[in-house]
Amino acid sequence: MSFGLVNIPVKLHTATENKDIKLRQLHKECHSPINYQKTCPVCEKEVQNEEIVKAYEYTKNKFVVLDEEDLEKLKKENEDKSVEIIDFVKLEEIDPIYFERSYFMAPDSGGGKAYTLLRKALEDSGKIGVAKIIIRSKEQLAVIRVYQDTLLMETIHFPDEVRLVKDVPNIPSNEKVVKKELDTALMLIDQLTTAFDPEKYKDDYRTALMELIEEKKSENATVIANDKQAPAPANVMDLMTALQASLDKTTPKKTTKKKPATRKRTTKKHA
């Protein structure tokens, strides 16, 4: 990471984790996990990874095919770029709609002093850094800020990735608000106003789902997935056999012409 002429070797660590409970799909009849295959609807066959190319659809059913070599070249040109802080701004100037994903930044070997300097400078100035970074071959906009005793990097959307409010349908514009209703709403907000405590909020659905899963486990309501391999079709023949069979089928059969039957002459004996 760099700001001005200061360079700080850092490592990124994902700051959040997805706690969603992932459910697999099984075949109801035999409880085998369902497979998903990549198939070509025109050739009507499964397509292997080495048979797939990447392309950009610039209009309906019209594509620009991109060579893997070109993509690798772009990747190598960008992967060595550092986290470069280009501006310093106030956090409250950025609307939360821009925020995407959070990463903890830890100093790498020899970067402790410069890391501490930036953290202290951000704390004293009350500012955050706006930076650019390459993550998984994609250029991202990010902000660097202090979180507790750590530098935190949060990737944010570019402006053209945030949809325009005017494109949202059915937004009322000049609806008249009754003063009594507004006063009541403000009173309700005042009664529910409190200091933000993140520990207070729980994912009730995930908790209930895990309780249901544990309950079913205790009731022995479990199934063992069928891991048997699908048997090979009985009518599979090798390539040579198939070619020979096709050849035999298209080759006209030779017919043997029968010789016309000859009548035997009978010699009458004269008395």
PDB file of C-alpha atoms in Angstrom:
ATOM      1  CA  MET A   1       0.000   0.000   0.000  1.00  0.00           C
ATOM      2  CA  SER A   2       1.298   3.440  -0.845  1.00  0.00           C
ATOM      3  CA  PHE A   3       0.406   7.047  -0.093  1.00  0.00           C
ATOM      4  CA  GLY A   4       2.693   9.672  -1.507  1.00  0.00           C
ATOM      5  CA  LEU A   5       6.205   8.231  -1.346  1.00  0.00           C
ATOM      6  CA  VAL A   6       5.415   6.001   1.651  1.00  0.00           C
ATOM      7  CA  ASN A   7       5.139   2.279   0.869  1.00  0.00           C
ATOM      8  CA  ILE A   8       3.686  -0.210   3.355  1.00  0.00           C
ATOM      9  CA  PRO A   9       3.892  -3.970   2.741  1.00  0.00           C
ATOM     10  CA  VAL A  10       0.506  -5.359   3.796  1.00  0.00           C
ATOM     11  CA  LYS A  11      -1.589  -8.517   3.622  1.00  0.00           C
ATOM     12  CA  LEU A  12      -5.378  -8.615   3.249  1.00  0.00           C
ATOM     13  CA  HIS A  13      -7.597 -10.769   5.437  1.00  0.00           C
ATOM     14  CA  THR A  14     -11.336 -11.095   4.814  1.00  0.00           C
ATOM     15  CA  ALA A  15     -13.103  -9.186   7.579  1.00  0.00           C
ATOM     16  CA  THR A  16     -16.536 -10.791   7.194  1.00  0.00           C
ATOM     17  CA  GLU A  17     -17.809 -14.290   6.491  1.00  0.00           C
ATOM     18  CA  ASN A  18     -20.954 -15.673   4.930  1.00  0.00           C
ATOM     19  CA  LYS A  19     -22.966 -17.500   7.605  1.00  0.00           C
ATOM     20  CA  ASP A  20     -25.716 -18.673   5.259  1.00  0.00           C
ATOM     21  CA  ILE A  21     -26.648 -22.339   5.736  1.00  0.00           C
ATOM     22  CA  LYS A  22     -26.087 -24.056   2.417  1.00  0.00           C
ATOM     23  CA  LEU A  23     -28.617 -26.750   1.534  1.00  0.00           C
ATOM     24  CA  ARG A  24     -27.799 -29.420  -1.060  1.00  0.00           C
ATOM     25  CA  GLN A  25     -30.316 -30.833  -3.527  1.00  0.00           C
ATOM     26  CA  LEU A  26     -30.894 -34.600  -3.535  1.00  0.00           C
ATOM     27  CA  HIS A  27     -32.899 -36.854  -5.821  1.00  0.00           C
ATOM     28  CA  LYS A  28     -36.038 -37.594  -3.827  1.00  0.00           C
ATOM     29  CA  GLU A  29     -36.155 -41.221  -5.002  1.00  0.00           C
ATOM     30  CA  CYS A  30     -32.624 -42.388  -4.118  1.00  0.00           C
ATOM     31  CA  HIS A  31     -31.139 -39.409  -2.207  1.00  0.00           C
ATOM     32  CA  SER A  32     -28.239 -38.962  -4.629  1.00  0.00           C
ATOM     33  CA  PRO A  33     -26.789 -35.424  -4.854  1.00  0.00           C
ATOM     34  CA  ILE A  34     -27.891 -33.692  -8.048  1.00  0.00           C
ATOM     35  CA  ASN A  35     -25.126 -32.949 -10.559  1.00  0.00           C
ATOM     36  CA  TYR A  36     -25.089 -29.966 -12.881  1.00  0.00           C
ATOM     37  CA  GLN A  37     -23.481 -30.418 -16.270  1.00  0.00           C
ATOM     38  CA  LYS A  38     -22.372 -27.848 -18.841  1.00  0.00           C
ATOM     39  CA  THR A  39     -24.079 -28.787 -22.079  1.00  0.00           C
ATOM     40  CA  CYS A  40     -24.314 -27.339 -25.566  1.00  0.00           C
ATOM     41  CA  PRO A  41     -27.951 -27.133 -26.718  1.00  0.00           C
ATOM     42  CA  VAL A  42     -26.929 -27.222 -30.389  1.00  0.00           C
ATOM     43  CA  CYS A  43     -24.479 -30.129 -30.278  1.00  0.00           C
ATOM     44  CA  GLU A  44     -26.635 -31.844 -27.623  1.00  0.00           C
ATOM     45  CA  LYS A  45     -23.642 -33.049 -25.621  1.00  0.00           C
ATOM     46  CA  GLU A  46     -21.744 -32.278 -22.428  1.00  0.00           C
ATOM     47  CA  VAL A  47     -18.940 -29.733 -22.869  1.00  0.00           C
ATOM     48  CA  GLN A  48     -15.591 -30.115 -21.088  1.00  0.00           C
ATOM     49  CA  ASN A  49     -13.740 -27.125 -19.573  1.00  0.00           C
ATOM     50  CA  GLU A  50     -11.054 -27.204 -22.281  1.00  0.00           C
ATOM     51  CA  GLU A  51     -13.768 -26.807 -24.922  1.00  0.00           C
ATOM     52  CA  ILE A  52     -15.102 -23.557 -23.422  1.00  0.00           C
ATOM     53  CA  VAL A  53     -13.997 -20.055 -24.460  1.00  0.00           C
ATOM     54  CA  LYS A  54     -14.878 -16.705 -22.887  1.00  0.00           C
ATOM     55  CA  ALA A  55     -16.810 -14.067 -24.812  1.00  0.00           C
ATOM     56  CA  TYR A  56     -18.563 -10.737 -24.331  1.00  0.00           C
ATOM     57  CA  GLU A  57     -22.144 -10.411 -25.590  1.00  0.00           C
ATOM     58  CA  TYR A  58     -22.243  -6.827 -26.920  1.00  0.00           C
ATOM     59  CA  THR A  59     -25.746  -7.252 -28.347  1.00  0.00           C
ATOM     60  CA  LYS A  60     -28.293 -10.059 -28.451  1.00  0.00           C
ATOM     61  CA  ASN A  61     -26.589 -13.266 -29.705  1.00  0.00           C
ATOM     62  CA  LYS A  62     -23.511 -11.372 -30.950  1.00  0.00           C
ATOM     63  CA  PHE A  63     -20.255 -12.059 -29.142  1.00  0.00           C
ATOM     64  CA  VAL A  64     -16.624 -10.995 -29.127  1.00  0.00           C
ATOM     65  CA  VAL A  65     -14.500 -14.043 -28.269  1.00  0.00           C
ATOM     66  CA  LEU A  66     -11.563 -13.265 -25.967  1.00  0.00           C
ATOM     67  CA  ASP A  67      -8.421 -15.392 -26.116  1.00  0.00           C
ATOM     68  CA  GLU A  68      -7.131 -16.782 -22.837  1.00  0.00           C
ATOM     69  CA  GLU A  69      -3.661 -15.432 -23.719  1.00  0.00           C
ATOM     70  CA  ASP A  70      -5.019 -11.875 -23.980  1.00  0.00           C
ATOM     71  CA  LEU A  71      -6.790 -12.162 -20.640  1.00  0.00           C
ATOM     72  CA  GLU A  72      -3.665 -13.569 -18.967  1.00  0.00           C
ATOM     73  CA  LYS A  73      -1.616 -10.670 -20.350  1.00  0.00           C
ATOM     74  CA  LEU A  74      -4.031  -8.130 -18.883  1.00  0.00           C
ATOM     75  CA  LYS A  75      -3.993 -10.001 -15.589  1.00  0.00           C
ATOM     76  CA  LYS A  76      -0.180  -9.966 -15.353  1.00  0.00           C
ATOM     77  CA  GLU A  77      -0.040  -6.265 -16.208  1.00  0.00           C
ATOM     78  CA  ASN A  78      -2.323  -5.439 -13.291  1.00  0.00           C
ATOM     79  CA  GLU A  79      -1.685  -8.059 -10.612  1.00  0.00           C
ATOM     80  CA  ASP A  80       1.485  -6.390  -9.308  1.00  0.00           C
ATOM     81  CA  LYS A  81      -0.211  -3.043  -8.702  1.00  0.00           C
ATOM     82  CA  SER A  82      -0.327  -2.012  -5.071  1.00  0.00           C
ATOM     83  CA  VAL A  83      -3.081  -0.440  -3.011  1.00  0.00           C
ATOM     84  CA  GLU A  84      -2.509   3.159  -4.030  1.00  0.00           C
ATOM     85  CA  ILE A  85      -4.180   5.850  -1.929  1.00  0.00           C
ATOM     86  CA  ILE A  86      -5.055   8.683  -4.302  1.00  0.00           C
ATOM     87  CA  ASP A  87      -7.217  10.969  -2.106  1.00  0.00           C
ATOM     88  CA  PHE A  88      -8.202  11.610   1.488  1.00  0.00           C
ATOM     89  CA  VAL A  89     -11.854  12.398   2.310  1.00  0.00           C
ATOM     90  CA  LYS A  90     -14.294  12.365   5.217  1.00  0.00           C
ATOM     91  CA  LEU A  91     -16.145   9.108   5.819  1.00  0.00           C
ATOM     92  CA  GLU A  92     -19.533  10.836   6.086  1.00  0.00           C
ATOM     93  CA  GLU A  93     -19.145  12.115   2.525  1.00  0.00           C
ATOM     94  CA  ILE A  94     -19.574   8.575   1.162  1.00  0.00           C
ATOM     95  CA  ASP A  95     -23.097   7.183   1.045  1.00  0.00           C
ATOM     96  CA  PRO A  96     -23.342   3.571   2.367  1.00  0.00           C
ATOM     97  CA  ILE A  97     -24.784   2.448  -1.006  1.00  0.00           C
ATOM     98  CA  TYR A  98     -21.211   2.470  -2.341  1.00  0.00           C
ATOM     99  CA  PHE A  99     -19.787   0.017   0.202  1.00  0.00           C
ATOM    100  CA  GLU A 100     -19.231  -3.576  -0.862  1.00  0.00           C
ATOM    101  CA  ARG A 101     -16.823  -5.840   1.105  1.00  0.00           C
ATOM    102  CA  SER A 102     -14.444  -5.411   4.045  1.00  0.00           C
ATOM    103  CA  TYR A 103     -10.846  -6.612   4.512  1.00  0.00           C
ATOM    104  CA  PHE A 104      -8.534  -6.285   7.489  1.00  0.00           C
ATOM    105  CA  MET A 105      -5.077  -5.006   6.545  1.00  0.00           C
ATOM    106  CA  ALA A 106      -2.119  -6.399   8.460  1.00  0.00           C
ATOM    107  CA  PRO A 107       1.455  -5.161   8.040  1.00  0.00           C
ATOM    108  CA  ASP A 108       3.764  -7.559   6.237  1.00  0.00           C
ATOM    109  CA  SER A 109       7.421  -8.033   7.088  1.00  0.00           C
ATOM    110  CA  GLY A 110       9.073  -4.686   7.812  1.00  0.00           C
ATOM    111  CA  GLY A 111       5.898  -2.655   7.456  1.00  0.00           C
ATOM    112  CA  GLY A 112       4.961  -2.177  11.104  1.00  0.00           C
ATOM    113  CA  LYS A 113       6.310   1.364  11.540  1.00  0.00           C
ATOM    114  CA  ALA A 114       4.775   2.798   8.344  1.00  0.00           C
ATOM    115  CA  TYR A 115       1.496   0.968   9.140  1.00  0.00           C
ATOM    116  CA  THR A 116       1.365   2.590  12.578  1.00  0.00           C
ATOM    117  CA  LEU A 117       2.177   5.991  11.058  1.00  0.00           C
ATOM    118  CA  LEU A 118      -0.732   5.828   8.596  1.00  0.00           C
ATOM    119  CA  ARG A 119      -3.131   4.571  11.259  1.00  0.00           C
ATOM    120  CA  LYS A 120      -2.208   7.427  13.611  1.00  0.00           C
ATOM    121  CA  ALA A 121      -2.401  10.000  10.790  1.00  0.00           C
ATOM    122  CA  LEU A 122      -5.893   8.854   9.807  1.00  0.00           C
ATOM    123  CA  GLU A 123      -7.045   8.924  13.434  1.00  0.00           C
ATOM    124  CA  ASP A 124      -5.750  12.449  14.068  1.00  0.00           C
ATOM    125  CA  SER A 125      -7.011  13.889  10.773  1.00  0.00           C
ATOM    126  CA  GLY A 126     -10.440  12.261  10.956  1.00  0.00           C
ATOM    127  CA  LYS A 127     -10.036  11.319   7.286  1.00  0.00           C
ATOM    128  CA  ILE A 128     -10.110   8.091   5.285  1.00  0.00           C
ATOM    129  CA  GLY A 129      -8.052   7.205   2.222  1.00  0.00           C
ATOM    130  CA  VAL A 130      -9.579   6.543  -1.210  1.00  0.00           C
ATOM    131  CA  ALA A 131      -7.522   3.965  -3.101  1.00  0.00           C
ATOM    132  CA  LYS A 132      -7.403   1.711  -6.131  1.00  0.00           C
ATOM    133  CA  ILE A 133      -6.526  -1.970  -5.921  1.00  0.00           C
ATOM    134  CA  ILE A 134      -6.565  -5.064  -8.163  1.00  0.00           C
ATOM    135  CA  ILE A 135      -8.471  -8.016  -6.687  1.00  0.00           C
ATOM    136  CA  ARG A 136      -8.885 -11.199  -8.773  1.00  0.00           C
ATOM    137  CA  SER A 137      -7.909  -9.418 -11.994  1.00  0.00           C
ATOM    138  CA  LYS A 138     -10.507  -6.697 -11.417  1.00  0.00           C
ATOM    139  CA  GLU A 139      -9.688  -3.084 -10.598  1.00  0.00           C
ATOM    140  CA  GLN A 140     -11.594  -1.953  -7.512  1.00  0.00           C
ATOM    141  CA  LEU A 141     -12.149   1.338  -5.781  1.00  0.00           C
ATOM    142  CA  ALA A 142     -11.621   1.136  -2.021  1.00  0.00           C
ATOM    143  CA  VAL A 143     -11.413   3.197   1.146  1.00  0.00           C
ATOM    144  CA  ILE A 144      -8.854   2.754   3.937  1.00  0.00           C
ATOM    145  CA  ARG A 145      -9.988   3.648   7.435  1.00  0.00           C
ATOM    146  CA  VAL A 146      -9.216   2.874  11.062  1.00  0.00           C
ATOM    147  CA  TYR A 147     -11.348   0.192  12.708  1.00  0.00           C
ATOM    148  CA  GLN A 148     -10.573  -0.306  16.403  1.00  0.00           C
ATOM    149  CA  ASP A 149      -6.777  -0.820  16.322  1.00  0.00           C
ATOM    150  CA  THR A 150      -6.587  -1.994  12.701  1.00  0.00           C
ATOM    151  CA  LEU A 151      -6.539  -0.534   9.218  1.00  0.00           C
ATOM    152  CA  LEU A 152      -9.630  -1.687   7.378  1.00  0.00           C
ATOM    153  CA  MET A 153     -10.027  -1.647   3.598  1.00  0.00           C
ATOM    154  CA  GLU A 154     -13.538  -1.590   2.196  1.00  0.00           C
ATOM    155  CA  THR A 155     -14.076  -2.046  -1.522  1.00  0.00           C
ATOM    156  CA  ILE A 156     -16.650   0.371  -2.907  1.00  0.00           C
ATOM    157  CA  HIS A 157     -18.575   0.527  -6.167  1.00  0.00           C
ATOM    158  CA  PHE A 158     -17.568   2.830  -8.989  1.00  0.00           C
ATOM    159  CA  PRO A 159     -20.211   5.521  -9.647  1.00  0.00           C
ATOM    160  CA  ASP A 160     -21.407   3.869 -12.882  1.00  0.00           C
ATOM    161  CA  GLU A 161     -22.118   0.651 -10.930  1.00  0.00           C
ATOM    162  CA  VAL A 162     -24.720   2.392  -8.761  1.00  0.00           C
ATOM    163  CA  ARG A 163     -28.058   2.628 -10.533  1.00  0.00           C
ATOM    164  CA  LEU A 164     -29.764   5.982 -10.882  1.00  0.00           C
ATOM    165  CA  VAL A 165     -32.617   6.753  -8.496  1.00  0.00           C
ATOM    166  CA  LYS A 166     -34.723   8.099 -11.364  1.00  0.00           C
ATOM    167  CA  ASP A 167     -34.806   4.581 -12.839  1.00  0.00           C
ATOM    168  CA  VAL A 168     -36.646   3.216  -9.785  1.00  0.00           C
ATOM    169  CA  PRO A 169     -40.358   2.851 -10.672  1.00  0.00           C
ATOM    170  CA  ASN A 170     -43.431   3.934  -8.679  1.00  0.00           C
ATOM    171  CA  ILE A 171     -41.723   6.423  -6.351  1.00  0.00           C
ATOM    172  CA  PRO A 172     -44.329   8.921  -5.027  1.00  0.00           C
ATOM    173  CA  SER A 173     -43.263  12.526  -5.460  1.00  0.00           C
ATOM    174  CA  ASN A 174     -45.712  15.009  -3.953  1.00  0.00           C
ATOM    175  CA  GLU A 175     -47.905  12.950  -1.648  1.00  0.00           C
ATOM    176  CA  LYS A 176     -49.421  15.153   1.064  1.00  0.00           C
ATOM    177  CA  VAL A 177     -48.401  14.169   4.615  1.00  0.00           C
ATOM    178  CA  VAL A 178     -50.894  14.828   7.436  1.00  0.00           C
ATOM    179  CA  LYS A 179     -49.221  16.606  10.379  1.00  0.00           C
ATOM    180  CA  LYS A 180     -50.835  14.334  12.985  1.00  0.00           C
ATOM    181  CA  GLU A 181     -49.543  11.237  11.195  1.00  0.00           C
ATOM    182  CA  LEU A 182     -46.057  12.756  10.936  1.00  0.00           C
ATOM    183  CA  ASP A 183     -46.036  13.640  14.661  1.00  0.00           C
ATOM    184  CA  THR A 184     -47.035  10.083  15.534  1.00  0.00           C
ATOM    185  CA  ALA A 185     -44.301   8.645  13.303  1.00  0.00           C
ATOM    186  CA  LEU A 186     -41.694  10.940  14.900  1.00  0.00           C
ATOM    187  CA  MET A 187     -42.885   9.890  18.377  1.00  0.00           C
ATOM    188  CA  LEU A 188     -42.478   6.215  17.426  1.00  0.00           C
ATOM    189  CA  ILE A 189     -38.958   6.848  16.103  1.00  0.00           C
ATOM    190  CA  ASP A 190     -38.072   8.669  19.321  1.00  0.00           C
ATOM    191  CA  GLN A 191     -39.325   5.757  21.459  1.00  0.00           C
ATOM    192  CA  LEU A 192     -37.264   3.218  19.441  1.00  0.00           C
ATOM    193  CA  THR A 193     -34.103   5.332  19.318  1.00  0.00           C
ATOM    194  CA  THR A 194     -31.126   3.735  21.099  1.00  0.00           C
ATOM    195  CA  ALA A 195     -27.344   3.409  20.883  1.00  0.00           C
ATOM    196  CA  PHE A 196     -26.259   0.973  18.186  1.00  0.00           C
ATOM    197  CA  ASP A 197     -25.169  -2.356  19.689  1.00  0.00           C
ATOM    198  CA  PRO A 198     -24.328  -4.945  16.987  1.00  0.00           C
ATOM    199  CA  GLU A 199     -24.480  -7.809  19.513  1.00  0.00           C
ATOM    200  CA  LYS A 200     -28.178  -7.102  19.973  1.00  0.00           C
ATOM    201  CA  TYR A 201     -29.081  -8.270  16.473  1.00  0.00           C
ATOM    202  CA  LYS A 202     -29.286 -11.972  15.565  1.00  0.00           C
ATOM    203  CA  ASP A 203     -30.196 -13.916  12.455  1.00  0.00           C
ATOM    204  CA  ASP A 204     -33.402 -15.519  13.772  1.00  0.00           C
ATOM    205  CA  TYR A 205     -34.054 -17.540  10.610  1.00  0.00           C
ATOM    206  CA  ARG A 206     -30.569 -19.104  10.565  1.00  0.00           C
ATOM    207  CA  THR A 207     -30.846 -19.946  14.273  1.00  0.00           C
ATOM    208  CA  ALA A 208     -34.262 -21.581  13.796  1.00  0.00           C
ATOM    209  CA  LEU A 209     -33.026 -23.514  10.741  1.00  0.00           C
ATOM    210  CA  MET A 210     -30.034 -24.907  12.652  1.00  0.00           C
ATOM    211  CA  GLU A 211     -32.322 -25.892  15.539  1.00  0.00           C
ATOM    212  CA  LEU A 212     -34.571 -27.737  13.068  1.00  0.00           C
ATOM    213  CA  ILE A 213     -31.554 -29.533  11.561  1.00  0.00           C
ATOM    214  CA  GLU A 214     -30.261 -30.579  14.996  1.00  0.00           C
ATOM    215  CA  GLU A 215     -33.754 -31.755  15.993  1.00  0.00           C
ATOM    216  CA  LYS A 216     -34.002 -33.952  12.911  1.00  0.00           C
ATOM    217  CA  LYS A 217     -30.510 -35.337  13.542  1.00  0.00           C
ATOM    218  CA  SER A 218     -31.529 -36.348  17.069  1.00  0.00           C
ATOM    219  CA  GLU A 219     -34.623 -38.077  15.685  1.00  0.00           C
ATOM    220  CA  ASN A 220     -32.433 -40.095  13.277  1.00  0.00           C
ATOM    221  CA  ALA A 221     -34.260 -38.432  10.402  1.00  0.00           C
ATOM    222  CA  THR A 222     -31.113 -38.540   8.303  1.00  0.00           C
ATOM    223  CA  VAL A 223     -30.419 -40.186   4.980  1.00  0.00           C
ATOM    224  CA  ILE A 224     -27.185 -41.466   3.487  1.00  0.00           C
ATOM    225  CA  ALA A 225     -26.476 -40.184   0.020  1.00  0.00           C
ATOM    226  CA  ASN A 226     -26.238 -42.789  -2.693  1.00  0.00           C
ATOM    227  CA  ASP A 227     -22.680 -42.522  -4.025  1.00  0.00           C
ATOM    228  CA  LYS A 228     -22.948 -45.304  -6.586  1.00  0.00           C
ATOM    229  CA  GLN A 229     -21.646 -44.475 -10.013  1.00  0.00           C
ATOM    230  CA  ALA A 230     -24.139 -44.533 -12.828  1.00  0.00           C
ATOM    231  CA  PRO A 231     -23.775 -47.786 -14.821  1.00  0.00           C
ATOM    232  CA  ALA A 232     -22.447 -47.471 -18.330  1.00  0.00           C
ATOM    233  CA  PRO A 233     -25.117 -47.942 -20.987  1.00  0.00           C
ATOM    234  CA  ALA A 234     -25.297 -51.517 -22.196  1.00  0.00           C
ATOM    235  CA  ASN A 235     -25.309 -50.511 -25.845  1.00  0.00           C
ATOM    236  CA  VAL A 236     -22.014 -48.591 -25.736  1.00  0.00           C
ATOM    237  CA  MET A 237     -19.653 -49.649 -28.531  1.00  0.00           C
ATOM    238  CA  ASP A 238     -16.127 -48.507 -29.286  1.00  0.00           C
ATOM    239  CA  LEU A 239     -15.368 -46.115 -32.136  1.00  0.00           C
ATOM    240  CA  MET A 240     -14.057 -48.778 -34.532  1.00  0.00           C
ATOM    241  CA  THR A 241     -17.100 -50.986 -33.975  1.00  0.00           C
ATOM    242  CA  ALA A 242     -19.429 -48.023 -34.552  1.00  0.00           C
ATOM    243  CA  LEU A 243     -17.607 -47.042 -37.759  1.00  0.00           C
ATOM    244  CA  GLN A 244     -17.649 -50.595 -39.065  1.00  0.00           C
ATOM    245  CA  ALA A 245     -21.340 -50.950 -38.241  1.00  0.00           C
ATOM    246  CA  SER A 246     -22.080 -47.683 -40.072  1.00  0.00           C
ATOM    247  CA  LEU A 247     -20.012 -48.860 -43.055  1.00  0.00           C
ATOM    248  CA  ASP A 248     -21.777 -52.203 -43.165  1.00  0.00           C
ATOM    249  CA  LYS A 249     -25.131 -50.453 -43.004  1.00  0.00           C
ATOM    250  CA  THR A 250     -24.423 -48.147 -45.954  1.00  0.00           C
ATOM    251  CA  THR A 251     -22.630 -50.681 -48.172  1.00  0.00           C
ATOM    252  CA  PRO A 252     -25.038 -52.178 -50.726  1.00  0.00           C
ATOM    253  CA  LYS A 253     -25.434 -55.907 -50.303  1.00  0.00           C
ATOM    254  CA  LYS A 254     -24.240 -58.085 -53.174  1.00  0.00           C
ATOM    255  CA  THR A 255     -26.966 -60.149 -54.727  1.00  0.00           C
ATOM    256  CA  THR A 256     -26.265 -63.476 -56.486  1.00  0.00           C
ATOM    257  CA  LYS A 257     -28.099 -63.810 -59.779  1.00  0.00           C
ATOM    258  CA  LYS A 258     -29.683 -67.173 -60.304  1.00  0.00           C
ATOM    259  CA  LYS A 259     -29.176 -68.858 -63.633  1.00  0.00           C
ATOM    260  CA  PRO A 260     -32.416 -69.442 -65.541  1.00  0.00           C
ATOM    261  CA  ALA A 261     -33.610 -73.016 -65.279  1.00  0.00           C
ATOM    262  CA  THR A 262     -33.023 -75.140 -68.436  1.00  0.00           C
ATOM    263  CA  ARG A 263     -35.523 -77.625 -69.590  1.00  0.00           C
ATOM    264  CA  LYS A 264     -34.311 -81.117 -70.158  1.00  0.00           C
ATOM    265  CA  ARG A 265     -35.050 -82.494 -73.598  1.00  0.00           C
ATOM    266  CA  THR A 266     -36.593 -85.870 -73.574  1.00  0.00           C
ATOM    267  CA  THR A 267     -35.941 -88.239 -76.459  1.00  0.00           C
ATOM    268  CA  LYS A 268     -38.903 -90.252 -77.420  1.00  0.00           C
ATOM    269  CA  LYS A 269     -38.159 -93.829 -78.333  1.00  0.00           C
ATOM    270  CA  HIS A 270     -39.836 -94.993 -81.515  1.00  0.00           C
ATOM    271  CA  ALA A 271     -41.102 -98.527 -81.663  1.00  0.00           C
TER     272      ALA A 271
END
